[in-house]
Amino acid sequence: MKIAMLAPIAWRTPPRHYGPWELVTSLLTEALVARGVDVTLFATQDSITTGKLAGVVPRGYAEDPSIDAKVWEYAHLAHIFERAGAFDLIHNQADFPAHAFANLVPTPMVTTIHGFSSERILPMYKPYEDRVHFVAISEADRHPSLKYAATIHHGIRLAEFPFEPDGGESLLFFGRMHPDKGAAEAITVARATGRRLDLYGIVQDQGYFEREVAPHLDDRIVYHGPVGGEERLRALGKARALLHLINFDEPFGLSVIEAMACGTPVIAINRGSMPELIEDGVTGLLVESADKAVAAVDRIGAIDRRDCRRAVEARFSVEAMADKYIALYRRILG
């Protein structure tokens, strides 16, 4: 089985810090290669893989302003579709632009929809539902009018996330500085409970950060910026709880399962995919509002951190994700 894996080009694959789509693309690619699948990763030239790397884009356009996103995305797509005949299947991880080429080649195609952002993108999905095999990343993110081949949750490499049996007393926010992700709500909860809050993530909305986050920073509400490596793992494990007080129907939440893998339970707003990821009262607490999250901080101590780890082991390993994709590929290829 020869698979062409099409990565996005906003960031390197895998990303250095932020880049969830690129991260999932990398995790799946490496897991498939480990299972003996012949995978060619179409990604930026500075990407890293144990498979074969095919790249024309020098660097991610979110990392290098000299890279024109539109120009290089067309070059990136041309690169893979001009070679489509060399592969048994194309797996598109880069949203709807690839669908424009789908009817021009006979190679079967899978698209993982990393979040159905708006009704406005439907014209680049609906006409292709009989040509492209769509995968949802959660049941919650399925669009009611689209045909899907499968729902496959993301998985992580559990060995990379050390279990922390004791955690800590501080609260944790891990995500983009953007109104959707709830950093301001996390700050409100931390202040109401008198606990330290450590915030990590890129600033995606500078105005929001300057209005809702920066004025509240002090020796107890601390913004650390984007982090990776050991510092990231320490942050995920050394907390009483991850506050995931989202203001949108999140399709998935990688930081949620990463925190749980380290033993840290999650307090999350009960919307989007959160009920699929968090078992209320077992691996975290689902709440209806940020106000309700204040009381949840006291109750979260009753969660057994070992149950958080076990849930991720059972449901969200990269191996499980790869096995489900391989089964889908085989079904498509007959």
PDB file of N, CA and C in Angstrom, residues 70-151:
ATOM      1  N   LYS A  70      -0.736  31.693  -0.649  1.00  0.00           N
ATOM      2  CA  LYS A  70      -1.510  31.261  -1.812  1.00  0.00           C
ATOM      3  C   LYS A  70      -0.611  30.690  -2.902  1.00  0.00           C
ATOM      4  N   VAL A  71       0.483  31.371  -3.184  1.00  0.00           N
ATOM      5  CA  VAL A  71       1.401  30.910  -4.233  1.00  0.00           C
ATOM      6  C   VAL A  71       1.923  29.514  -3.912  1.00  0.00           C
ATOM      7  N   TRP A  72       2.413  29.350  -2.691  1.00  0.00           N
ATOM      8  CA  TRP A  72       3.053  28.081  -2.350  1.00  0.00           C
ATOM      9  C   TRP A  72       2.048  26.965  -2.105  1.00  0.00           C
ATOM     10  N   GLU A  73       0.822  27.304  -1.723  1.00  0.00           N
ATOM     11  CA  GLU A  73      -0.183  26.243  -1.593  1.00  0.00           C
ATOM     12  C   GLU A  73      -0.506  25.638  -2.948  1.00  0.00           C
ATOM     13  N   TYR A  74      -0.615  26.482  -3.983  1.00  0.00           N
ATOM     14  CA  TYR A  74      -0.846  25.938  -5.327  1.00  0.00           C
ATOM     15  C   TYR A  74       0.320  25.061  -5.766  1.00  0.00           C
ATOM     16  N   ALA A  75       1.544  25.502  -5.507  1.00  0.00           N
ATOM     17  CA  ALA A  75       2.716  24.697  -5.876  1.00  0.00           C
ATOM     18  C   ALA A  75       2.712  23.368  -5.135  1.00  0.00           C
ATOM     19  N   HIS A  76       2.329  23.420  -3.873  1.00  0.00           N
ATOM     20  CA  HIS A  76       2.260  22.231  -3.016  1.00  0.00           C
ATOM     21  C   HIS A  76       1.231  21.231  -3.562  1.00  0.00           C
ATOM     22  N   LEU A  77       0.061  21.737  -3.923  1.00  0.00           N
ATOM     23  CA  LEU A  77      -0.988  20.857  -4.451  1.00  0.00           C
ATOM     24  C   LEU A  77      -0.608  20.299  -5.818  1.00  0.00           C
ATOM     25  N   ALA A  78      -0.032  21.133  -6.662  1.00  0.00           N
ATOM     26  CA  ALA A  78       0.402  20.642  -7.978  1.00  0.00           C
ATOM     27  C   ALA A  78       1.414  19.518  -7.830  1.00  0.00           C
ATOM     28  N   HIS A  79       2.303  19.663  -6.861  1.00  0.00           N
ATOM     29  CA  HIS A  79       3.353  18.673  -6.643  1.00  0.00           C
ATOM     30  C   HIS A  79       2.783  17.287  -6.369  1.00  0.00           C
ATOM     31  N   ILE A  80       1.758  17.215  -5.519  1.00  0.00           N
ATOM     32  CA  ILE A  80       1.216  15.902  -5.180  1.00  0.00           C
ATOM     33  C   ILE A  80       0.324  15.357  -6.298  1.00  0.00           C
ATOM     34  N   PHE A  81      -0.510  16.205  -6.904  1.00  0.00           N
ATOM     35  CA  PHE A  81      -1.460  15.676  -7.884  1.00  0.00           C
ATOM     36  C   PHE A  81      -0.794  15.344  -9.214  1.00  0.00           C
ATOM     37  N   GLU A  82       0.328  15.967  -9.523  1.00  0.00           N
ATOM     38  CA  GLU A  82       1.074  15.573 -10.712  1.00  0.00           C
ATOM     39  C   GLU A  82       1.695  14.193 -10.548  1.00  0.00           C
ATOM     40  N   ARG A  83       1.832  13.734  -9.303  1.00  0.00           N
ATOM     41  CA  ARG A  83       2.398  12.407  -9.029  1.00  0.00           C
ATOM     42  C   ARG A  83       1.335  11.417  -8.544  1.00  0.00           C
ATOM     43  N   ALA A  84       0.062  11.772  -8.664  1.00  0.00           N
ATOM     44  CA  ALA A  84      -1.016  10.971  -8.090  1.00  0.00           C
ATOM     45  C   ALA A  84      -0.990   9.512  -8.554  1.00  0.00           C
ATOM     46  N   GLY A  85      -0.609   9.282  -9.805  1.00  0.00           N
ATOM     47  CA  GLY A  85      -0.612   7.926 -10.345  1.00  0.00           C
ATOM     48  C   GLY A  85       0.388   6.990  -9.691  1.00  0.00           C
ATOM     49  N   ALA A  86       1.335   7.539  -8.950  1.00  0.00           N
ATOM     50  CA  ALA A  86       2.350   6.702  -8.285  1.00  0.00           C
ATOM     51  C   ALA A  86       1.855   6.128  -6.966  1.00  0.00           C
ATOM     52  N   PHE A  87       0.636   6.501  -6.543  1.00  0.00           N
ATOM     53  CA  PHE A  87       0.152   6.113  -5.219  1.00  0.00           C
ATOM     54  C   PHE A  87      -1.177   5.364  -5.303  1.00  0.00           C
ATOM     55  N   ASP A  88      -1.399   4.516  -4.324  1.00  0.00           N
ATOM     56  CA  ASP A  88      -2.677   3.801  -4.232  1.00  0.00           C
ATOM     57  C   ASP A  88      -3.768   4.702  -3.680  1.00  0.00           C
ATOM     58  N   LEU A  89      -3.368   5.678  -2.848  1.00  0.00           N
ATOM     59  CA  LEU A  89      -4.360   6.521  -2.184  1.00  0.00           C
ATOM     60  C   LEU A  89      -3.709   7.829  -1.749  1.00  0.00           C
ATOM     61  N   ILE A  90      -4.452   8.918  -1.857  1.00  0.00           N
ATOM     62  CA  ILE A  90      -4.015  10.223  -1.347  1.00  0.00           C
ATOM     63  C   ILE A  90      -4.802  10.513  -0.071  1.00  0.00           C
ATOM     64  N   HIS A  91      -4.081  10.813   1.001  1.00  0.00           N
ATOM     65  CA  HIS A  91      -4.738  11.198   2.260  1.00  0.00           C
ATOM     66  C   HIS A  91      -4.494  12.690   2.469  1.00  0.00           C
ATOM     67  N   ASN A  92      -5.556  13.460   2.346  1.00  0.00           N
ATOM     68  CA  ASN A  92      -5.491  14.909   2.434  1.00  0.00           C
ATOM     69  C   ASN A  92      -5.764  15.364   3.867  1.00  0.00           C
ATOM     70  N   GLN A  93      -4.778  16.038   4.464  1.00  0.00           N
ATOM     71  CA  GLN A  93      -4.928  16.606   5.803  1.00  0.00           C
ATOM     72  C   GLN A  93      -4.989  18.133   5.750  1.00  0.00           C
ATOM     73  N   ALA A  94      -5.135  18.690   4.549  1.00  0.00           N
ATOM     74  CA  ALA A  94      -4.932  20.124   4.339  1.00  0.00           C
ATOM     75  C   ALA A  94      -6.192  20.852   3.887  1.00  0.00           C
ATOM     76  N   ASP A  95      -7.349  20.394   4.348  1.00  0.00           N
ATOM     77  CA  ASP A  95      -8.610  21.107   4.131  1.00  0.00           C
ATOM     78  C   ASP A  95      -9.074  20.988   2.680  1.00  0.00           C
ATOM     79  N   PHE A  96      -9.976  21.889   2.265  1.00  0.00           N
ATOM     80  CA  PHE A  96     -10.719  21.715   1.020  1.00  0.00           C
ATOM     81  C   PHE A  96      -9.990  22.057  -0.276  1.00  0.00           C
ATOM     82  N   PRO A  97      -8.888  22.852  -0.318  1.00  0.00           N
ATOM     83  CA  PRO A  97      -8.305  23.181  -1.629  1.00  0.00           C
ATOM     84  C   PRO A  97      -7.961  21.954  -2.479  1.00  0.00           C
ATOM     85  N   ALA A  98      -7.565  20.867  -1.857  1.00  0.00           N
ATOM     86  CA  ALA A  98      -7.204  19.664  -2.617  1.00  0.00           C
ATOM     87  C   ALA A  98      -8.391  19.089  -3.377  1.00  0.00           C
ATOM     88  N   HIS A  99      -9.607  19.362  -2.920  1.00  0.00           N
ATOM     89  CA  HIS A  99     -10.778  18.804  -3.601  1.00  0.00           C
ATOM     90  C   HIS A  99     -10.900  19.333  -5.026  1.00  0.00           C
ATOM     91  N   ALA A 100     -10.357  20.509  -5.294  1.00  0.00           N
ATOM     92  CA  ALA A 100     -10.422  21.075  -6.642  1.00  0.00           C
ATOM     93  C   ALA A 100      -9.725  20.179  -7.663  1.00  0.00           C
ATOM     94  N   PHE A 101      -8.800  19.346  -7.191  1.00  0.00           N
ATOM     95  CA  PHE A 101      -8.046  18.454  -8.076  1.00  0.00           C
ATOM     96  C   PHE A 101      -8.590  17.024  -8.072  1.00  0.00           C
ATOM     97  N   ALA A 102      -9.529  16.730  -7.183  1.00  0.00           N
ATOM     98  CA  ALA A 102      -9.936  15.344  -6.947  1.00  0.00           C
ATOM     99  C   ALA A 102     -10.482  14.660  -8.199  1.00  0.00           C
ATOM    100  N   ASN A 103     -11.272  15.368  -8.994  1.00  0.00           N
ATOM    101  CA  ASN A 103     -11.883  14.756 -10.176  1.00  0.00           C
ATOM    102  C   ASN A 103     -10.935  14.694 -11.371  1.00  0.00           C
ATOM    103  N   LEU A 104      -9.732  15.222 -11.221  1.00  0.00           N
ATOM    104  CA  LEU A 104      -8.767  15.229 -12.323  1.00  0.00           C
ATOM    105  C   LEU A 104      -7.838  14.019 -12.303  1.00  0.00           C
ATOM    106  N   VAL A 105      -7.895  13.238 -11.230  1.00  0.00           N
ATOM    107  CA  VAL A 105      -7.047  12.047 -11.100  1.00  0.00           C
ATOM    108  C   VAL A 105      -7.911  10.873 -10.657  1.00  0.00           C
ATOM    109  N   PRO A 106      -7.529   9.638 -11.023  1.00  0.00           N
ATOM    110  CA  PRO A 106      -8.317   8.473 -10.613  1.00  0.00           C
ATOM    111  C   PRO A 106      -7.979   7.957  -9.217  1.00  0.00           C
ATOM    112  N   THR A 107      -6.893   8.430  -8.617  1.00  0.00           N
ATOM    113  CA  THR A 107      -6.435   7.906  -7.329  1.00  0.00           C
ATOM    114  C   THR A 107      -7.465   8.177  -6.236  1.00  0.00           C
ATOM    115  N   PRO A 108      -7.860   7.151  -5.475  1.00  0.00           N
ATOM    116  CA  PRO A 108      -8.797   7.365  -4.365  1.00  0.00           C
ATOM    117  C   PRO A 108      -8.249   8.380  -3.374  1.00  0.00           C
ATOM    118  N   MET A 109      -9.158   9.072  -2.700  1.00  0.00           N
ATOM    119  CA  MET A 109      -8.742  10.162  -1.826  1.00  0.00           C
ATOM    120  C   MET A 109      -9.535  10.150  -0.527  1.00  0.00           C
ATOM    121  N   VAL A 110      -8.816  10.367   0.567  1.00  0.00           N
ATOM    122  CA  VAL A 110      -9.401  10.534   1.897  1.00  0.00           C
ATOM    123  C   VAL A 110      -9.103  11.955   2.355  1.00  0.00           C
ATOM    124  N   THR A 111     -10.089  12.614   2.937  1.00  0.00           N
ATOM    125  CA  THR A 111      -9.859  13.918   3.574  1.00  0.00           C
ATOM    126  C   THR A 111     -10.250  13.832   5.032  1.00  0.00           C
ATOM    127  N   THR A 112      -9.290  14.083   5.919  1.00  0.00           N
ATOM    128  CA  THR A 112      -9.609  14.248   7.331  1.00  0.00           C
ATOM    129  C   THR A 112     -10.040  15.701   7.534  1.00  0.00           C
ATOM    130  N   ILE A 113     -11.269  15.884   7.996  1.00  0.00           N
ATOM    131  CA  ILE A 113     -11.796  17.233   8.214  1.00  0.00           C
ATOM    132  C   ILE A 113     -11.437  17.639   9.636  1.00  0.00           C
ATOM    133  N   HIS A 114     -10.454  18.517   9.762  1.00  0.00           N
ATOM    134  CA  HIS A 114      -9.931  18.891  11.075  1.00  0.00           C
ATOM    135  C   HIS A 114     -10.782  19.956  11.759  1.00  0.00           C
ATOM    136  N   GLY A 115     -12.023  20.003  11.422  1.00  0.00           N
ATOM    137  CA  GLY A 115     -12.921  20.985  12.014  1.00  0.00           C
ATOM    138  C   GLY A 115     -13.746  21.635  10.934  1.00  0.00           C
ATOM    139  N   PHE A 116     -15.080  21.466  11.034  1.00  0.00           N
ATOM    140  CA  PHE A 116     -15.970  22.061  10.034  1.00  0.00           C
ATOM    141  C   PHE A 116     -16.246  23.488  10.480  1.00  0.00           C
ATOM    142  N   SER A 117     -15.449  24.433   9.972  1.00  0.00           N
ATOM    143  CA  SER A 117     -15.389  25.772  10.537  1.00  0.00           C
ATOM    144  C   SER A 117     -16.641  26.602  10.290  1.00  0.00           C
ATOM    145  N   SER A 118     -17.310  26.404   9.153  1.00  0.00           N
ATOM    146  CA  SER A 118     -18.448  27.262   8.833  1.00  0.00           C
ATOM    147  C   SER A 118     -19.205  26.684   7.646  1.00  0.00           C
ATOM    148  N   GLU A 119     -20.478  27.086   7.515  1.00  0.00           N
ATOM    149  CA  GLU A 119     -21.291  26.664   6.376  1.00  0.00           C
ATOM    150  C   GLU A 119     -20.682  27.144   5.057  1.00  0.00           C
ATOM    151  N   ARG A 120     -19.884  28.183   5.118  1.00  0.00           N
ATOM    152  CA  ARG A 120     -19.333  28.752   3.886  1.00  0.00           C
ATOM    153  C   ARG A 120     -18.405  27.800   3.144  1.00  0.00           C
ATOM    154  N   ILE A 121     -17.830  26.820   3.845  1.00  0.00           N
ATOM    155  CA  ILE A 121     -16.914  25.890   3.173  1.00  0.00           C
ATOM    156  C   ILE A 121     -17.646  24.705   2.544  1.00  0.00           C
ATOM    157  N   LEU A 122     -18.955  24.589   2.801  1.00  0.00           N
ATOM    158  CA  LEU A 122     -19.715  23.443   2.309  1.00  0.00           C
ATOM    159  C   LEU A 122     -19.642  23.279   0.787  1.00  0.00           C
ATOM    160  N   PRO A 123     -19.615  24.355  -0.025  1.00  0.00           N
ATOM    161  CA  PRO A 123     -19.523  24.163  -1.478  1.00  0.00           C
ATOM    162  C   PRO A 123     -18.255  23.459  -1.948  1.00  0.00           C
ATOM    163  N   MET A 124     -17.225  23.401  -1.107  1.00  0.00           N
ATOM    164  CA  MET A 124     -16.026  22.651  -1.477  1.00  0.00           C
ATOM    165  C   MET A 124     -15.987  21.273  -0.825  1.00  0.00           C
ATOM    166  N   TYR A 125     -17.084  20.891  -0.182  1.00  0.00           N
ATOM    167  CA  TYR A 125     -17.213  19.548   0.384  1.00  0.00           C
ATOM    168  C   TYR A 125     -18.371  18.770  -0.241  1.00  0.00           C
ATOM    169  N   LYS A 126     -19.549  19.349  -0.216  1.00  0.00           N
ATOM    170  CA  LYS A 126     -20.748  18.629  -0.658  1.00  0.00           C
ATOM    171  C   LYS A 126     -20.632  18.053  -2.065  1.00  0.00           C
ATOM    172  N   PRO A 127     -20.154  18.804  -3.068  1.00  0.00           N
ATOM    173  CA  PRO A 127     -20.078  18.236  -4.421  1.00  0.00           C
ATOM    174  C   PRO A 127     -19.087  17.080  -4.557  1.00  0.00           C
ATOM    175  N   TYR A 128     -18.233  16.892  -3.552  1.00  0.00           N
ATOM    176  CA  TYR A 128     -17.175  15.866  -3.647  1.00  0.00           C
ATOM    177  C   TYR A 128     -17.426  14.667  -2.737  1.00  0.00           C
ATOM    178  N   GLU A 129     -18.585  14.616  -2.100  1.00  0.00           N
ATOM    179  CA  GLU A 129     -18.803  13.567  -1.099  1.00  0.00           C
ATOM    180  C   GLU A 129     -18.879  12.161  -1.694  1.00  0.00           C
ATOM    181  N   ASP A 130     -19.139  12.045  -2.997  1.00  0.00           N
ATOM    182  CA  ASP A 130     -19.129  10.726  -3.640  1.00  0.00           C
ATOM    183  C   ASP A 130     -17.776  10.403  -4.261  1.00  0.00           C
ATOM    184  N   ARG A 131     -16.875  11.361  -4.238  1.00  0.00           N
ATOM    185  CA  ARG A 131     -15.533  11.156  -4.794  1.00  0.00           C
ATOM    186  C   ARG A 131     -14.475  11.042  -3.706  1.00  0.00           C
ATOM    187  N   VAL A 132     -14.630  11.821  -2.649  1.00  0.00           N
ATOM    188  CA  VAL A 132     -13.656  11.869  -1.566  1.00  0.00           C
ATOM    189  C   VAL A 132     -14.265  11.236  -0.320  1.00  0.00           C
ATOM    190  N   HIS A 133     -13.463  10.440   0.356  1.00  0.00           N
ATOM    191  CA  HIS A 133     -13.923   9.755   1.580  1.00  0.00           C
ATOM    192  C   HIS A 133     -13.615  10.661   2.779  1.00  0.00           C
ATOM    193  N   PHE A 134     -14.665  11.243   3.360  1.00  0.00           N
ATOM    194  CA  PHE A 134     -14.491  12.200   4.448  1.00  0.00           C
ATOM    195  C   PHE A 134     -14.399  11.481   5.797  1.00  0.00           C
ATOM    196  N   VAL A 135     -13.455  11.944   6.615  1.00  0.00           N
ATOM    197  CA  VAL A 135     -13.294  11.438   7.975  1.00  0.00           C
ATOM    198  C   VAL A 135     -13.534  12.587   8.943  1.00  0.00           C
ATOM    199  N   ALA A 136     -14.443  12.383   9.889  1.00  0.00           N
ATOM    200  CA  ALA A 136     -14.663  13.347  10.960  1.00  0.00           C
ATOM    201  C   ALA A 136     -13.742  13.012  12.123  1.00  0.00           C
ATOM    202  N   ILE A 137     -13.291  14.037  12.860  1.00  0.00           N
ATOM    203  CA  ILE A 137     -12.410  13.784  14.002  1.00  0.00           C
ATOM    204  C   ILE A 137     -13.195  13.667  15.304  1.00  0.00           C
ATOM    205  N   SER A 138     -14.506  13.889  15.230  1.00  0.00           N
ATOM    206  CA  SER A 138     -15.398  13.613  16.359  1.00  0.00           C
ATOM    207  C   SER A 138     -16.811  13.509  15.812  1.00  0.00           C
ATOM    208  N   GLU A 139     -17.664  12.820  16.534  1.00  0.00           N
ATOM    209  CA  GLU A 139     -19.066  12.749  16.140  1.00  0.00           C
ATOM    210  C   GLU A 139     -19.687  14.142  16.170  1.00  0.00           C
ATOM    211  N   ALA A 140     -19.258  14.947  17.136  1.00  0.00           N
ATOM    212  CA  ALA A 140     -19.822  16.284  17.286  1.00  0.00           C
ATOM    213  C   ALA A 140     -19.553  17.166  16.075  1.00  0.00           C
ATOM    214  N   ASP A 141     -18.482  16.899  15.333  1.00  0.00           N
ATOM    215  CA  ASP A 141     -18.095  17.770  14.232  1.00  0.00           C
ATOM    216  C   ASP A 141     -18.662  17.319  12.892  1.00  0.00           C
ATOM    217  N   ARG A 142     -19.457  16.266  12.874  1.00  0.00           N
ATOM    218  CA  ARG A 142     -20.067  15.829  11.619  1.00  0.00           C
ATOM    219  C   ARG A 142     -21.109  16.850  11.156  1.00  0.00           C
ATOM    220  N   HIS A 143     -21.004  17.243   9.890  1.00  0.00           N
ATOM    221  CA  HIS A 143     -22.021  18.128   9.338  1.00  0.00           C
ATOM    222  C   HIS A 143     -23.222  17.278   8.910  1.00  0.00           C
ATOM    223  N   PRO A 144     -24.431  17.660   9.275  1.00  0.00           N
ATOM    224  CA  PRO A 144     -25.594  16.785   9.032  1.00  0.00           C
ATOM    225  C   PRO A 144     -25.876  16.499   7.569  1.00  0.00           C
ATOM    226  N   SER A 145     -25.388  17.335   6.651  1.00  0.00           N
ATOM    227  CA  SER A 145     -25.715  17.127   5.237  1.00  0.00           C
ATOM    228  C   SER A 145     -24.632  16.370   4.469  1.00  0.00           C
ATOM    229  N   LEU A 146     -23.524  16.025   5.128  1.00  0.00           N
ATOM    230  CA  LEU A 146     -22.418  15.368   4.433  1.00  0.00           C
ATOM    231  C   LEU A 146     -22.383  13.869   4.686  1.00  0.00           C
ATOM    232  N   LYS A 147     -21.893  13.137   3.678  1.00  0.00           N
ATOM    233  CA  LYS A 147     -21.623  11.703   3.852  1.00  0.00           C
ATOM    234  C   LYS A 147     -20.198  11.530   4.379  1.00  0.00           C
ATOM    235  N   TYR A 148     -20.046  10.647   5.346  1.00  0.00           N
ATOM    236  CA  TYR A 148     -18.733  10.391   5.938  1.00  0.00           C
ATOM    237  C   TYR A 148     -18.367   8.918   5.794  1.00  0.00           C
ATOM    238  N   ALA A 149     -17.083   8.677   5.640  1.00  0.00           N
ATOM    239  CA  ALA A 149     -16.588   7.298   5.597  1.00  0.00           C
ATOM    240  C   ALA A 149     -16.354   6.754   6.997  1.00  0.00           C
ATOM    241  N   ALA A 150     -16.018   7.647   7.957  1.00  0.00           N
ATOM    242  CA  ALA A 150     -15.691   7.198   9.319  1.00  0.00           C
ATOM    243  C   ALA A 150     -15.561   8.405  10.234  1.00  0.00           C
ATOM    244  N   THR A 151     -15.638   8.130  11.523  1.00  0.00           N
ATOM    245  CA  THR A 151     -15.186   9.070  12.549  1.00  0.00           C
ATOM    246  C   THR A 151     -13.974   8.442  13.209  1.00  0.00           C
TER     247      THR A 151
END
